[in-house]
Short mmCIF file of C-alpha atoms in Angstrom, two decimals:
data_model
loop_
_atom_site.label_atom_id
_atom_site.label_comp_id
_atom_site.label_asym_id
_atom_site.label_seq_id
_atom_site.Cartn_x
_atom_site.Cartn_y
_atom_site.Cartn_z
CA UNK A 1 -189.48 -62.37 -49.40
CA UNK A 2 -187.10 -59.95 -49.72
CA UNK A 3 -186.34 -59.14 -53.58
CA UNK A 4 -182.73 -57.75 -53.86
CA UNK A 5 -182.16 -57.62 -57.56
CA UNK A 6 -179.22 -56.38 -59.04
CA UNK A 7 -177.71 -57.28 -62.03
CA UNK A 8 -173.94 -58.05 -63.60
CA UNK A 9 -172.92 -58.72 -66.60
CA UNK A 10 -169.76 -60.86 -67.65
CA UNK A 11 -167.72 -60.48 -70.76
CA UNK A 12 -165.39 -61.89 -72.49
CA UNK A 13 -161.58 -61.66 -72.61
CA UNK A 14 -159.31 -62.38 -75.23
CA UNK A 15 -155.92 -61.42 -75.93
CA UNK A 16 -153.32 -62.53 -78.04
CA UNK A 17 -151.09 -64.59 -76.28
CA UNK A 18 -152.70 -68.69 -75.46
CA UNK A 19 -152.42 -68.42 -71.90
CA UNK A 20 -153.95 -65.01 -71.80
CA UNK A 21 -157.65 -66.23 -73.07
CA UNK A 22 -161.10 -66.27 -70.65
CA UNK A 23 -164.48 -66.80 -71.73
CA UNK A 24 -167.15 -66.31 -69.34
CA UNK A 25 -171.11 -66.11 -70.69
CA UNK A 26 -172.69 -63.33 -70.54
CA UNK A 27 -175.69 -63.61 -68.10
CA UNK A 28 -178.17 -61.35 -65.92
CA UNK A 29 -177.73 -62.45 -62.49
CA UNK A 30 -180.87 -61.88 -59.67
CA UNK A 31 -180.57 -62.40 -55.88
CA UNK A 32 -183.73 -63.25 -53.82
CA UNK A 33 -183.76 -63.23 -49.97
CA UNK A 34 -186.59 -65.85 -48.50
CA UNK A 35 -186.92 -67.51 -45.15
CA UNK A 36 -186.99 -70.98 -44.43
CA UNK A 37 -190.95 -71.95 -43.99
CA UNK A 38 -191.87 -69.21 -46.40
CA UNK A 39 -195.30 -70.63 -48.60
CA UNK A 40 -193.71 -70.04 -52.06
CA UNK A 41 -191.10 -67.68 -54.01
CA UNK A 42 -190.83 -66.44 -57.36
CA UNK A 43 -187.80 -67.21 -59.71
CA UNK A 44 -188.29 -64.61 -62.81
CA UNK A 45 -187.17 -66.14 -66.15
CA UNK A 46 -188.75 -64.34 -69.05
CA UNK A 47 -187.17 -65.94 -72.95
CA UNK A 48 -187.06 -63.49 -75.57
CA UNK A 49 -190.04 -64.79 -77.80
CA UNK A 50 -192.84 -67.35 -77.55
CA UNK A 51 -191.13 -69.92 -80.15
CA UNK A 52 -190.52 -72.09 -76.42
CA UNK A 53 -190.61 -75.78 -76.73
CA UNK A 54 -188.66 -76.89 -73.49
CA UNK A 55 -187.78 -75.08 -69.92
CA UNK A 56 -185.01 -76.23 -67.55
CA UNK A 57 -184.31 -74.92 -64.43
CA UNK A 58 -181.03 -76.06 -62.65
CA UNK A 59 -178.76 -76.06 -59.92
CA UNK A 60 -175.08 -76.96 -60.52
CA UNK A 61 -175.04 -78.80 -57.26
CA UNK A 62 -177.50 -81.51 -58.38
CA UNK A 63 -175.63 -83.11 -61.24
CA UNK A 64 -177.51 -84.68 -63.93
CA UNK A 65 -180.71 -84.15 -61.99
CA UNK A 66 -182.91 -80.87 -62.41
CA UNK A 67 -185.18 -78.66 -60.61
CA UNK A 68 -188.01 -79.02 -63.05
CA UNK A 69 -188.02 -79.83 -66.54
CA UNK A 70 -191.40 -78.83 -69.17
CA UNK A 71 -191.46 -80.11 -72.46
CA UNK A 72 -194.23 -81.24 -74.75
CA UNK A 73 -196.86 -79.54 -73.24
CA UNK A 74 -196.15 -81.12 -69.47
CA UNK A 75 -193.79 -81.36 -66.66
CA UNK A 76 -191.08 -84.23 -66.97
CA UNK A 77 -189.99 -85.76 -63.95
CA UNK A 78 -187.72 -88.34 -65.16
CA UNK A 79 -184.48 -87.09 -63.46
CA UNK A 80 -185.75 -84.44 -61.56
CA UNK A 81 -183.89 -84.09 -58.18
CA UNK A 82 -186.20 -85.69 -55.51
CA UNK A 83 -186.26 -82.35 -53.40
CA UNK A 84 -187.76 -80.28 -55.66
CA UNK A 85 -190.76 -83.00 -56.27
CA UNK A 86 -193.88 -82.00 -56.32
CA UNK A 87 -192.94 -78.56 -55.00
CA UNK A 88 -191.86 -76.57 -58.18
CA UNK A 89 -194.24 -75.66 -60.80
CA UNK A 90 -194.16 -72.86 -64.16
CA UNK A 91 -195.83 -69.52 -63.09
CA UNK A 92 -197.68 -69.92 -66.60
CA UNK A 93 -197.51 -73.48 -68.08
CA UNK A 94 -198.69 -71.68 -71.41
CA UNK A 95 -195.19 -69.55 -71.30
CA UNK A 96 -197.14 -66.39 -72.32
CA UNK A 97 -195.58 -63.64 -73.37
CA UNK A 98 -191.94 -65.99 -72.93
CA UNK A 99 -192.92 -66.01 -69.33
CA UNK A 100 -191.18 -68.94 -67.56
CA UNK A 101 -190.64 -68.16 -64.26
CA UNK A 102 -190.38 -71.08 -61.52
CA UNK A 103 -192.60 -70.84 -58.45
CA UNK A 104 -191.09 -72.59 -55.50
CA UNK A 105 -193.12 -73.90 -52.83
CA UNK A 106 -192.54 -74.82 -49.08
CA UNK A 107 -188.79 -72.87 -48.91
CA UNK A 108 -186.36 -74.29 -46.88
CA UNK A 109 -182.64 -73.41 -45.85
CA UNK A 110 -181.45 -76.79 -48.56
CA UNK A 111 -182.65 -74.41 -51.24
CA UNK A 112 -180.48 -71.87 -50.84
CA UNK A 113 -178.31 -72.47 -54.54
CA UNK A 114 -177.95 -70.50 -57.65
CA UNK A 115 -180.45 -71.64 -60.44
CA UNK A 116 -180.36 -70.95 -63.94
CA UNK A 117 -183.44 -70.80 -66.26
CA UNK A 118 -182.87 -72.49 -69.51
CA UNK A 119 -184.93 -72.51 -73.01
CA UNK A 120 -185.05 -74.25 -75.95
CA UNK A 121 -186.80 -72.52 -78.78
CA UNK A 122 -187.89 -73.67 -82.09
CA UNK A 123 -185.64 -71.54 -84.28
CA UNK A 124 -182.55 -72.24 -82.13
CA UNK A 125 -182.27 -75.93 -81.23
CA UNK A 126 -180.04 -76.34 -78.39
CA UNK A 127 -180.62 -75.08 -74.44
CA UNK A 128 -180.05 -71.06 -74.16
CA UNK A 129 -179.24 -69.50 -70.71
CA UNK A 130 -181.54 -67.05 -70.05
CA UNK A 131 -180.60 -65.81 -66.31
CA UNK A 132 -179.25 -66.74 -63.05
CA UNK A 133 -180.81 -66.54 -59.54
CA UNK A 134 -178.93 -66.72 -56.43
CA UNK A 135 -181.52 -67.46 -53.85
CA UNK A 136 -180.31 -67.10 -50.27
CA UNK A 137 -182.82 -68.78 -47.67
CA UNK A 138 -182.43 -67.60 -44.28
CA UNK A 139 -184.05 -69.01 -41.28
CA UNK A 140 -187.32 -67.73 -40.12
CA UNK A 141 -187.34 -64.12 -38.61
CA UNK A 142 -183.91 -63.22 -39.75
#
């Protein structure tokens, strides 16, 4: 795996005339090489505390259907996307130290997508962004 991080940031735009107004979310934004075949790769995803009561991971490409969803202590697989079964998993189920990053197993080229890392914490109440990560999945040797 090749790890080439960099990160952007978005802002947002507002000016005074109604047509003139953009919002974009402000996110951190990681890019991680891996070849097709490759055993497993690492999505980092660390929240800010450990107040974490559910984790989402996504792709916008699936729809309503997620990479892996953990609440109430387990993994949910009610409408998780049937690619990712059985082949995802936390790096730390007990989200030490807000520590929620998504281990991928058995790469191939259809998982090349952006994913975003998603927490809901007790405090809070609704899903937070926490980062992106573009992961580009070449074939093997490349």
């Amino acid at each position: 795996m090749f790890d080439t991080s960099f990160s952007f940031y978005t802002v947002c735009v507002h000016c005074c005339h109604p047509l003139c107004s953009v919002l974009f979310l402000l996110t951190d934004q990681k890019t991680i090489t891996a070849e097709s075949g490759q055993k497993n790769v690492t999505l980092t995803c660390r929240a800010p505390n450990n107040n974490i009561i559910s984790v989402e991971w996504s792709r916008d490409d699936l729809g309503d259907e997620y990479v892996l969803l953990y609440r109430n202590n387990k993994m949910d697989p009610e409408n998780q996307h049937p690619s990712f079964e059985n082949r995802v998993n936390l790096q730390d189920t007990k989200m030490k130290d807000g520590d929620v990053s998504l281990i991928l197993n058995n790469v191939t080229i259809n998982d090349t997508g952006t994913y975003k890392c998603g927490v809901i914490q007790e405090e809070r109440g609704g899903l937070k962004l926490i980062n992106t990560t573009y992961v580009h999945v070449v074939p093997p040797g490349e």
